[in-house]
PDB file of C-alpha atoms in Angstrom:
ATOM      1  CA  MET A  21     230.574 116.016 145.292  1.00 88.00           C
ATOM      2  CA  LYS A  22     228.456 118.818 144.419  1.00 96.00           C
ATOM      3  CA  ARG A  23     229.596 122.314 144.483  1.00 97.00           C
ATOM      4  CA  ALA A  24     227.597 125.273 145.646  1.00 98.00           C
ATOM      5  CA  LEU A  25     228.097 129.166 145.595  1.00 98.00           C
ATOM      6  CA  PHE A  26     227.061 130.152 148.980  1.00 98.00           C
ATOM      7  CA  ILE A  27     226.067 134.128 149.090  1.00 98.00           C
ATOM      8  CA  TYR A  28     225.262 135.432 152.640  1.00 96.00           C
ATOM      9  CA  ASN A  29     224.388 138.772 154.241  1.00 94.00           C
ATOM     10  CA  PRO A  30     225.960 138.928 157.665  1.00 91.00           C
ATOM     11  CA  MET A  31     223.805 141.683 158.804  1.00 86.00           C
ATOM     12  CA  SER A  32     220.474 139.830 157.986  1.00 81.00           C
ATOM     13  CA  GLY A  33     217.802 139.327 160.639  1.00 70.00           C
ATOM     14  CA  ASN A  34     219.570 138.014 163.919  1.00 74.00           C
ATOM     15  CA  ARG A  35     222.762 137.380 162.285  1.00 83.00           C
ATOM     16  CA  LEU A  36     222.287 133.739 162.176  1.00 85.00           C
ATOM     17  CA  VAL A  37     224.601 133.008 159.284  1.00 91.00           C
ATOM     18  CA  PRO A  38     227.981 134.108 161.026  1.00 90.00           C
ATOM     19  CA  ARG A  39     227.016 132.513 164.167  1.00 91.00           C
ATOM     20  CA  GLU A  40     226.152 129.156 162.481  1.00 92.00           C
ATOM     21  CA  LEU A  41     228.636 129.095 159.908  1.00 93.00           C
ATOM     22  CA  ASP A  42     230.625 126.079 160.967  1.00 95.00           C
ATOM     23  CA  ARG A  43     227.541 124.125 161.599  1.00 95.00           C
ATOM     24  CA  ILE A  44     226.221 125.193 158.010  1.00 96.00           C
ATOM     25  CA  ILE A  45     229.314 124.185 156.181  1.00 96.00           C
ATOM     26  CA  GLU A  46     229.427 120.772 158.292  1.00 96.00           C
ATOM     27  CA  LYS A  47     225.753 120.062 157.278  1.00 97.00           C
ATOM     28  CA  PHE A  48     226.402 120.478 153.553  1.00 97.00           C
ATOM     29  CA  GLN A  49     229.297 118.417 153.655  1.00 96.00           C
ATOM     30  CA  GLU A  50     227.501 115.553 155.372  1.00 96.00           C
ATOM     31  CA  ASN A  51     225.236 115.831 152.226  1.00 96.00           C
ATOM     32  CA  ASP A  52     228.261 116.025 149.964  1.00 97.00           C
ATOM     33  CA  ILE A  53     228.135 119.388 148.914  1.00 98.00           C
ATOM     34  CA  PHE A  54     231.056 121.665 149.090  1.00 97.00           C
ATOM     35  CA  LEU A  55     230.213 125.531 149.557  1.00 97.00           C
ATOM     36  CA  ASP A  56     232.454 128.443 148.201  1.00 97.00           C
ATOM     37  CA  MET A  57     231.479 131.103 150.338  1.00 96.00           C
ATOM     38  CA  TYR A  58     230.974 134.847 149.614  1.00 96.00           C
ATOM     39  CA  ARG A  59     230.083 137.546 151.760  1.00 94.00           C
ATOM     40  CA  ILE A  60     227.918 140.357 150.529  1.00 93.00           C
ATOM     41  CA  ALA A  61     229.587 143.635 150.084  1.00 89.00           C
ATOM     42  CA  GLU A  62     229.510 146.901 148.630  1.00 88.00           C
ATOM     43  CA  ASP A  63     231.283 145.385 145.283  1.00 91.00           C
ATOM     44  CA  ASN A  64     229.476 142.302 144.527  1.00 93.00           C
ATOM     45  CA  SER A  65     231.497 141.924 141.109  1.00 94.00           C
ATOM     46  CA  LYS A  66     233.462 138.771 142.334  1.00 95.00           C
ATOM     47  CA  ILE A  67     230.284 137.319 143.231  1.00 96.00           C
ATOM     48  CA  ILE A  68     228.585 137.880 140.015  1.00 96.00           C
ATOM     49  CA  GLU A  69     231.942 136.685 138.132  1.00 96.00           C
ATOM     50  CA  ALA A  70     231.778 133.223 140.260  1.00 97.00           C
ATOM     51  CA  MET A  71     228.360 132.682 139.217  1.00 97.00           C
ATOM     52  CA  HIS A  72     229.364 132.043 135.813  1.00 97.00           C
ATOM     53  CA  ARG A  73     232.001 128.971 136.926  1.00 95.00           C
ATOM     54  CA  LYS A  74     231.596 125.759 135.353  1.00 95.00           C
ATOM     55  CA  ASP A  75     231.995 123.725 138.536  1.00 96.00           C
ATOM     56  CA  ILE A  76     229.052 125.176 140.206  1.00 97.00           C
ATOM     57  CA  ASP A  77     226.004 123.013 140.463  1.00 97.00           C
ATOM     58  CA  MET A  78     223.862 125.417 142.628  1.00 98.00           C
ATOM     59  CA  ILE A  79     223.644 128.693 144.040  1.00 98.00           C
ATOM     60  CA  ILE A  80     222.421 129.380 147.745  1.00 98.00           C
ATOM     61  CA  GLY A  81     221.516 133.003 149.082  1.00 97.00           C
ATOM     62  CA  ALA A  82     221.264 133.267 152.875  1.00 96.00           C
ATOM     63  CA  GLY A  83     219.709 136.845 154.384  1.00 94.00           C
ATOM     64  CA  GLY A  84     216.586 138.526 154.310  1.00 90.00           C
ATOM     65  CA  ASP A  85     214.251 139.121 151.360  1.00 90.00           C
ATOM     66  CA  GLY A  86     216.194 142.044 150.100  1.00 89.00           C
ATOM     67  CA  THR A  87     219.324 139.520 149.924  1.00 93.00           C
ATOM     68  CA  ILE A  88     217.726 136.405 148.375  1.00 95.00           C
ATOM     69  CA  GLY A  89     216.137 139.099 145.905  1.00 94.00           C
ATOM     70  CA  ASN A  90     219.606 140.519 144.640  1.00 94.00           C
ATOM     71  CA  VAL A  91     220.929 137.138 144.531  1.00 96.00           C
ATOM     72  CA  ALA A  92     218.214 136.222 142.108  1.00 96.00           C
ATOM     73  CA  ASN A  93     218.472 139.466 140.221  1.00 95.00           C
ATOM     74  CA  TRP A  94     222.194 138.861 139.411  1.00 96.00           C
ATOM     75  CA  MET A  95     221.252 135.432 138.002  1.00 97.00           C
ATOM     76  CA  ILE A  96     218.486 136.603 135.784  1.00 96.00           C
ATOM     77  CA  LYS A  97     220.390 139.250 134.690  1.00 95.00           C
ATOM     78  CA  GLU A  98     223.462 137.085 134.083  1.00 96.00           C
ATOM     79  CA  GLY A  99     221.386 134.204 132.624  1.00 95.00           C
ATOM     80  CA  ILE A 100     222.482 131.817 134.911  1.00 97.00           C
ATOM     81  CA  LYS A 101     220.408 128.862 134.915  1.00 96.00           C
ATOM     82  CA  LEU A 102     221.417 127.061 137.891  1.00 97.00           C
ATOM     83  CA  PRO A 103     219.030 125.740 140.778  1.00 98.00           C
ATOM     84  CA  TYR A 104     218.847 128.232 143.645  1.00 98.00           C
ATOM     85  CA  GLY A 105     218.516 127.335 146.924  1.00 98.00           C
ATOM     86  CA  THR A 106     217.279 130.012 149.810  1.00 97.00           C
ATOM     87  CA  LEU A 107     217.987 130.405 153.789  1.00 96.00           C
ATOM     88  CA  GLY A 108     215.682 132.821 155.049  1.00 93.00           C
ATOM     89  CA  THR A 109     217.473 134.401 157.845  1.00 89.00           C
ATOM     90  CA  GLY A 110     216.050 137.677 157.824  1.00 83.00           C
ATOM     91  CA  THR A 111     213.041 139.457 159.699  1.00 75.00           C
ATOM     92  CA  CYS A 112     210.086 138.589 157.153  1.00 78.00           C
ATOM     93  CA  ASN A 113     211.402 136.164 154.963  1.00 86.00           C
ATOM     94  CA  ASN A 114     208.431 136.352 152.406  1.00 87.00           C
ATOM     95  CA  PHE A 115     209.706 134.347 149.851  1.00 92.00           C
ATOM     96  CA  THR A 116     211.081 131.505 151.601  1.00 93.00           C
ATOM     97  CA  HIS A 117     207.421 131.536 153.444  1.00 88.00           C
ATOM     98  CA  ASN A 118     205.889 131.500 150.025  1.00 89.00           C
ATOM     99  CA  ILE A 119     207.643 128.239 148.782  1.00 93.00           C
ATOM    100  CA  ASP A 120     207.388 126.572 152.363  1.00 92.00           C
ATOM    101  CA  ILE A 121     211.144 126.687 153.419  1.00 95.00           C
ATOM    102  CA  PRO A 122     211.109 126.698 157.131  1.00 93.00           C
ATOM    103  CA  GLU A 123     212.965 129.395 159.077  1.00 88.00           C
ATOM    104  CA  ASP A 124     214.813 126.346 161.012  1.00 92.00           C
ATOM    105  CA  MET A 125     218.410 126.395 159.496  1.00 92.00           C
ATOM    106  CA  GLU A 126     218.869 122.468 159.535  1.00 94.00           C
ATOM    107  CA  LYS A 127     215.192 121.868 158.006  1.00 96.00           C
ATOM    108  CA  ALA A 128     215.825 124.337 155.456  1.00 96.00           C
ATOM    109  CA  ILE A 129     219.362 123.091 154.553  1.00 97.00           C
ATOM    110  CA  ASP A 130     217.801 119.277 154.440  1.00 97.00           C
ATOM    111  CA  ILE A 131     215.346 120.642 151.821  1.00 97.00           C
ATOM    112  CA  ILE A 132     217.971 121.971 149.512  1.00 97.00           C
ATOM    113  CA  CYS A 133     220.108 118.818 149.855  1.00 97.00           C
ATOM    114  CA  GLN A 134     217.061 116.569 148.783  1.00 96.00           C
ATOM    115  CA  GLY A 135     217.443 118.379 145.706  1.00 96.00           C
ATOM    116  CA  HIS A 136     213.775 118.893 144.760  1.00 97.00           C
ATOM    117  CA  SER A 137     212.904 121.922 142.663  1.00 96.00           C
ATOM    118  CA  TYR A 138     210.513 123.832 140.454  1.00 94.00           C
ATOM    119  CA  SER A 139     210.133 126.953 138.729  1.00 97.00           C
ATOM    120  CA  VAL A 140     208.899 130.233 139.568  1.00 96.00           C
ATOM    121  CA  ASP A 141     207.825 133.306 138.187  1.00 97.00           C
ATOM    122  CA  VAL A 142     209.749 136.593 138.336  1.00 97.00           C
ATOM    123  CA  GLY A 143     208.577 140.185 138.203  1.00 96.00           C
ATOM    124  CA  ILE A 144     210.707 142.395 136.091  1.00 97.00           C
ATOM    125  CA  VAL A 145     211.010 146.275 136.905  1.00 97.00           C
ATOM    126  CA  ASN A 146     211.571 148.557 134.083  1.00 96.00           C
ATOM    127  CA  SER A 147     213.449 146.101 132.480  1.00 93.00           C
ATOM    128  CA  LYS A 148     216.144 146.355 135.286  1.00 91.00           C
ATOM    129  CA  HIS A 149     215.347 144.900 138.667  1.00 92.00           C
ATOM    130  CA  SER A 150     213.813 141.753 139.325  1.00 94.00           C
ATOM    131  CA  PHE A 151     211.655 140.565 142.469  1.00 94.00           C
ATOM    132  CA  LEU A 152     210.613 137.338 143.573  1.00 94.00           C
ATOM    133  CA  SER A 153     207.700 138.286 145.921  1.00 90.00           C
ATOM    134  CA  SER A 154     206.487 141.752 146.212  1.00 90.00           C
ATOM    135  CA  LEU A 155     206.738 145.397 144.652  1.00 92.00           C
ATOM    136  CA  ALA A 156     204.954 147.741 146.810  1.00 89.00           C
ATOM    137  CA  GLY A 157     204.347 151.841 147.024  1.00 89.00           C
ATOM    138  CA  GLY A 158     202.237 154.293 149.462  1.00 85.00           C
ATOM    139  CA  MET A 159     200.905 153.417 152.832  1.00 75.00           C
ATOM    140  CA  PHE A 160     203.467 151.364 155.174  1.00 67.00           C
ATOM    141  CA  VAL A 161     206.170 151.550 152.580  1.00 72.00           C
ATOM    142  CA  GLU A 162     208.093 154.433 154.123  1.00 63.00           C
ATOM    143  CA  ALA A 163     207.354 152.630 157.558  1.00 59.00           C
ATOM    144  CA  SER A 164     209.516 149.810 156.505  1.00 58.00           C
ATOM    145  CA  PHE A 165     212.263 151.836 155.576  1.00 52.00           C
ATOM    146  CA  LYS A 166     212.405 153.808 158.913  1.00 54.00           C
ATOM    147  CA  THR A 167     212.186 150.841 160.767  1.00 48.00           C
ATOM    148  CA  GLU A 168     215.356 150.963 163.012  1.00 51.00           C
ATOM    149  CA  PRO A 169     217.605 147.520 162.425  1.00 53.00           C
ATOM    150  CA  GLU A 170     217.729 147.172 166.402  1.00 50.00           C
ATOM    151  CA  LEU A 171     214.110 146.998 166.538  1.00 41.00           C
ATOM    152  CA  LYS A 172     213.808 144.582 163.982  1.00 47.00           C
ATOM    153  CA  GLN A 173     216.214 142.320 166.050  1.00 47.00           C
ATOM    154  CA  LYS A 174     214.503 142.595 168.984  1.00 43.00           C
ATOM    155  CA  LEU A 175     210.919 142.358 167.749  1.00 38.00           C
ATOM    156  CA  GLY A 176     210.946 140.683 164.256  1.00 44.00           C
ATOM    157  CA  PRO A 177     208.122 141.208 162.340  1.00 43.00           C
ATOM    158  CA  PHE A 178     206.251 143.085 165.184  1.00 41.00           C
ATOM    159  CA  ALA A 179     208.885 146.164 164.400  1.00 44.00           C
ATOM    160  CA  TYR A 180     206.921 146.467 161.359  1.00 49.00           C
ATOM    161  CA  TYR A 181     203.598 146.594 162.618  1.00 48.00           C
ATOM    162  CA  LEU A 182     204.288 148.957 165.593  1.00 50.00           C
ATOM    163  CA  LYS A 183     205.791 151.631 162.405  1.00 57.00           C
ATOM    164  CA  ALA A 184     202.862 150.694 160.439  1.00 59.00           C
ATOM    165  CA  LEU A 185     200.202 151.387 163.231  1.00 58.00           C
ATOM    166  CA  SER A 186     201.909 154.941 163.907  1.00 60.00           C
ATOM    167  CA  GLU A 187     201.126 155.712 160.308  1.00 62.00           C
ATOM    168  CA  LEU A 188     197.327 154.841 160.326  1.00 60.00           C
ATOM    169  CA  ALA A 189     196.690 158.466 161.999  1.00 61.00           C
ATOM    170  CA  ASN A 190     198.564 160.332 158.841  1.00 69.00           C
ATOM    171  CA  LEU A 191     197.023 158.209 156.209  1.00 76.00           C
ATOM    172  CA  LYS A 192     198.021 160.069 152.739  1.00 83.00           C
ATOM    173  CA  SER A 193     196.533 158.849 149.331  1.00 89.00           C
ATOM    174  CA  TYR A 194     197.979 158.781 145.972  1.00 93.00           C
ATOM    175  CA  PRO A 195     196.626 159.599 142.608  1.00 96.00           C
ATOM    176  CA  LEU A 196     197.310 156.225 140.636  1.00 97.00           C
ATOM    177  CA  GLU A 197     196.825 155.627 136.827  1.00 98.00           C
ATOM    178  CA  ILE A 198     197.193 151.561 136.681  1.00 98.00           C
ATOM    179  CA  ASP A 199     197.475 150.041 132.951  1.00 98.00           C
ATOM    180  CA  THR A 200     197.195 146.086 132.974  1.00 97.00           C
ATOM    181  CA  GLY A 201     197.766 145.886 129.089  1.00 95.00           C
ATOM    182  CA  THR A 202     194.033 145.253 128.772  1.00 96.00           C
ATOM    183  CA  ASP A 203     192.121 147.942 130.785  1.00 97.00           C
ATOM    184  CA  ILE A 204     193.191 151.124 132.474  1.00 97.00           C
ATOM    185  CA  TYR A 205     192.008 151.907 135.911  1.00 97.00           C
ATOM    186  CA  LYS A 206     192.351 155.466 138.008  1.00 97.00           C
ATOM    187  CA  GLU A 207     192.197 155.421 141.419  1.00 96.00           C
ATOM    188  CA  ASN A 208     192.940 157.478 144.838  1.00 95.00           C
ATOM    189  CA  ALA A 209     195.039 154.990 146.739  1.00 93.00           C
ATOM    190  CA  TYR A 210     196.698 154.480 150.049  1.00 88.00           C
ATOM    191  CA  LEU A 211     198.535 151.634 148.870  1.00 87.00           C
ATOM    192  CA  VAL A 212     199.563 149.479 145.657  1.00 92.00           C
ATOM    193  CA  MET A 213     201.178 146.305 145.660  1.00 90.00           C
ATOM    194  CA  ILE A 214     202.177 143.602 143.513  1.00 93.00           C
ATOM    195  CA  LEU A 215     202.343 140.124 144.744  1.00 91.00           C
ATOM    196  CA  ASN A 216     203.876 136.686 143.923  1.00 90.00           C
ATOM    197  CA  GLY A 217     202.656 134.775 147.058  1.00 82.00           C
ATOM    198  CA  THR A 218     200.750 134.958 149.944  1.00 73.00           C
ATOM    199  CA  HIS A 219     203.324 136.582 152.325  1.00 63.00           C
ATOM    200  CA  VAL A 220     204.184 140.445 152.073  1.00 66.00           C
ATOM    201  CA  GLY A 221     205.975 142.608 154.858  1.00 58.00           C
ATOM    202  CA  SER A 222     204.682 141.586 158.393  1.00 55.00           C
ATOM    203  CA  PHE A 223     201.510 140.185 156.878  1.00 61.00           C
ATOM    204  CA  LYS A 224     201.508 136.267 156.600  1.00 60.00           C
ATOM    205  CA  ARG A 225     198.193 135.761 154.614  1.00 61.00           C
ATOM    206  CA  VAL A 226     197.664 138.630 152.314  1.00 65.00           C
ATOM    207  CA  PHE A 227     195.978 135.912 149.848  1.00 64.00           C
ATOM    208  CA  SER A 228     194.788 132.403 150.517  1.00 61.00           C
ATOM    209  CA  GLU A 229     197.110 129.747 148.944  1.00 58.00           C
ATOM    210  CA  SER A 230     194.422 128.504 147.059  1.00 55.00           C
ATOM    211  CA  GLN A 231     193.987 132.090 145.220  1.00 65.00           C
ATOM    212  CA  ILE A 232     197.787 132.121 144.386  1.00 76.00           C
ATOM    213  CA  ASP A 233     199.703 130.235 141.856  1.00 89.00           C
ATOM    214  CA  ILE A 234     203.404 131.569 141.561  1.00 92.00           C
ATOM    215  CA  SER A 235     204.464 129.635 138.548  1.00 93.00           C
ATOM    216  CA  ASP A 236     201.075 130.578 136.235  1.00 94.00           C
ATOM    217  CA  GLY A 237     202.848 133.512 134.697  1.00 96.00           C
ATOM    218  CA  LEU A 238     200.634 136.040 136.455  1.00 95.00           C
ATOM    219  CA  MET A 239     200.729 138.151 139.542  1.00 95.00           C
ATOM    220  CA  GLU A 240     198.139 139.599 141.708  1.00 92.00           C
ATOM    221  CA  MET A 241     197.987 143.438 142.377  1.00 93.00           C
ATOM    222  CA  LEU A 242     196.405 144.893 145.179  1.00 90.00           C
ATOM    223  CA  VAL A 243     195.236 148.429 145.559  1.00 93.00           C
ATOM    224  CA  LEU A 244     193.935 150.025 148.649  1.00 88.00           C
ATOM    225  CA  ARG A 245     191.806 152.576 147.608  1.00 90.00           C
ATOM    226  CA  GLU A 246     190.934 155.813 149.674  1.00 87.00           C
ATOM    227  CA  GLY A 247     188.362 155.387 152.060  1.00 80.00           C
ATOM    228  CA  ASN A 248     187.031 155.978 155.822  1.00 78.00           C
ATOM    229  CA  PRO A 249     190.029 155.927 158.099  1.00 74.00           C
ATOM    230  CA  ILE A 250     188.289 153.764 160.546  1.00 75.00           C
ATOM    231  CA  GLU A 251     187.388 151.193 157.953  1.00 77.00           C
ATOM    232  CA  ILE A 252     191.099 151.298 156.603  1.00 74.00           C
ATOM    233  CA  ALA A 253     192.430 150.709 160.292  1.00 72.00           C
ATOM    234  CA  ASN A 254     189.923 147.577 160.732  1.00 76.00           C
ATOM    235  CA  MET A 255     191.244 146.031 157.271  1.00 74.00           C
ATOM    236  CA  PHE A 256     194.802 146.698 158.589  1.00 72.00           C
ATOM    237  CA  LEU A 257     193.863 144.596 161.642  1.00 72.00           C
ATOM    238  CA  MET A 258     192.253 142.203 159.536  1.00 73.00           C
ATOM    239  CA  MET A 259     194.918 141.509 157.188  1.00 70.00           C
ATOM    240  CA  MET A 260     197.437 141.388 160.557  1.00 66.00           C
ATOM    241  CA  ARG A 261     195.156 138.541 161.794  1.00 67.00           C
ATOM    242  CA  GLY A 262     195.084 136.633 158.677  1.00 67.00           C
ATOM    243  CA  GLU A 263     191.306 137.145 157.877  1.00 68.00           C
ATOM    244  CA  ASP A 264     189.089 137.932 154.895  1.00 71.00           C
ATOM    245  CA  TYR A 265     189.406 141.593 154.082  1.00 70.00           C
ATOM    246  CA  LEU A 266     189.149 141.331 150.081  1.00 71.00           C
ATOM    247  CA  LYS A 267     185.470 141.836 149.957  1.00 74.00           C
ATOM    248  CA  SER A 268     185.533 145.445 150.875  1.00 74.00           C
ATOM    249  CA  ASP A 269     184.683 148.221 148.489  1.00 79.00           C
ATOM    250  CA  SER A 270     188.186 149.546 149.607  1.00 82.00           C
ATOM    251  CA  VAL A 271     189.932 146.729 148.011  1.00 86.00           C
ATOM    252  CA  LEU A 272     190.732 146.635 144.091  1.00 91.00           C
ATOM    253  CA  LEU A 273     192.284 143.250 143.075  1.00 90.00           C
ATOM    254  CA  LEU A 274     193.634 142.589 139.708  1.00 94.00           C
ATOM    255  CA  LYS A 275     195.681 139.928 137.659  1.00 94.00           C
ATOM    256  CA  SER A 276     197.858 140.326 134.891  1.00 97.00           C
ATOM    257  CA  ASP A 277     201.297 139.202 133.485  1.00 97.00           C
ATOM    258  CA  TYR A 278     201.903 143.390 132.677  1.00 98.00           C
ATOM    259  CA  PHE A 279     201.522 146.121 134.817  1.00 98.00           C
ATOM    260  CA  LYS A 280     202.204 149.754 134.472  1.00 98.00           C
ATOM    261  CA  ILE A 281     201.659 152.378 137.408  1.00 98.00           C
ATOM    262  CA  SER A 282     202.180 156.205 136.993  1.00 97.00           C
ATOM    263  CA  SER A 283     201.328 159.108 139.474  1.00 96.00           C
ATOM    264  CA  THR A 284     201.352 162.842 139.311  1.00 96.00           C
ATOM    265  CA  GLU A 285     203.043 162.782 142.975  1.00 94.00           C
ATOM    266  CA  LYS A 286     206.435 161.398 144.049  1.00 92.00           C
ATOM    267  CA  VAL A 287     205.760 157.667 145.081  1.00 91.00           C
ATOM    268  CA  ASN A 288     208.713 155.738 146.489  1.00 88.00           C
ATOM    269  CA  MET A 289     208.458 151.882 145.649  1.00 92.00           C
ATOM    270  CA  SER A 290     209.780 148.853 147.465  1.00 89.00           C
ATOM    271  CA  ILE A 291     211.519 145.886 146.019  1.00 91.00           C
ATOM    272  CA  ASP A 292     211.144 142.878 148.123  1.00 87.00           C
ATOM    273  CA  GLY A 293     211.484 145.055 150.871  1.00 80.00           C
ATOM    274  CA  GLU A 294     214.391 147.431 149.529  1.00 84.00           C
ATOM    275  CA  LYS A 295     214.013 150.741 148.430  1.00 86.00           C
ATOM    276  CA  GLY A 296     213.231 150.857 144.460  1.00 90.00           C
ATOM    277  CA  PRO A 297     212.591 153.181 141.704  1.00 92.00           C
ATOM    278  CA  MET A 298     209.953 155.934 142.170  1.00 93.00           C
ATOM    279  CA  LEU A 299     207.009 156.058 139.644  1.00 95.00           C
ATOM    280  CA  PRO A 300     206.388 155.847 136.875  1.00 96.00           C
ATOM    281  CA  ILE A 301     207.170 151.805 136.368  1.00 96.00           C
ATOM    282  CA  GLU A 302     206.361 148.902 134.125  1.00 98.00           C
ATOM    283  CA  VAL A 303     206.311 145.558 135.478  1.00 98.00           C
ATOM    284  CA  GLU A 304     206.441 142.246 133.187  1.00 98.00           C
ATOM    285  CA  VAL A 305     206.253 138.975 134.556  1.00 97.00           C
ATOM    286  CA  ARG A 306     208.428 136.282 133.298  1.00 97.00           C
ATOM    287  CA  LYS A 307     206.653 132.871 133.694  1.00 97.00           C
ATOM    288  CA  LYS A 308     208.920 130.136 135.720  1.00 97.00           C
ATOM    289  CA  ALA A 309     212.101 132.242 134.842  1.00 97.00           C
ATOM    290  CA  ILE A 310     214.262 130.696 137.980  1.00 97.00           C
ATOM    291  CA  GLU A 311     214.313 127.149 139.553  1.00 98.00           C
ATOM    292  CA  VAL A 312     214.325 126.864 143.330  1.00 98.00           C
ATOM    293  CA  PHE A 313     214.872 124.088 145.786  1.00 98.00           C
ATOM    294  CA  VAL A 314     211.320 123.554 147.639  1.00 97.00           C
ATOM    295  CA  PRO A 315     210.096 120.610 149.970  1.00 94.00           C
ATOM    296  CA  TYR A 316     208.562 117.600 148.090  1.00 88.00           C
ATOM    297  CA  THR A 317     205.513 118.470 149.190  1.00 81.00           C
ATOM    298  CA  LYS A 318     205.332 121.839 147.181  1.00 75.00           C
ATOM    299  CA  LEU A 319     205.943 119.658 143.958  1.00 64.00           C
TER     300      LEU A 319
END
């Protein structure tokens, strides 16, 4: 029998994990995996200590993108090389979508129990924080911070759309300097995002899967330049519908293993949907830094 550290956020999304806890334990036990349960709290030192136990075969994170990203961050900081299973129980679940983990809990558990895995890239921010799917700043980022938990539980990802739409009438651009290690760009931009996958926030197809490889040691940066507000609103609607908006002159698309972003103004950044540091920041991409369980079709 294998042993797993199961780390969950009881408040994520619709609070599925606490409601289905007994069934989750039963499902893993049916597959000869015994769970040591840990609940995310203000002080998570006991969880980090438990990650170093010699009898642990894998780590499982259950929650939204913030929780799944935090667990990965602890693993990377502590040098934990165990395979990582992810159960997306939050509002958007971008990382689990990026690696084709279904939202259906039992199907997701089946994938972990089957044991197929591969390694994915991780972004390291200011040599301190890691992210699995996204780092973003500017337009819509504040909206995600301000979206009420009750609204997210009732409406899911659509809650972010409503908040973002309310901001379109008050677009604000920021002066940005972007260094990719080989080139420097100076732009007035509404939004800057570094992505490791096709999903971010409530947008399900920011890029097509053919454009993205989450284990190539590179990440994509999308910059939404200052422009005509009507065109920006149309692009936003195209993003919502999953249509191709990348040919617009308002979009700057970069790809690198290093980014430095600075501004003369205060710009809040989010890391996997959670509040992150203010600009300036440096991002280093670590190739295949963490091993995750995936469907065999993803191999």
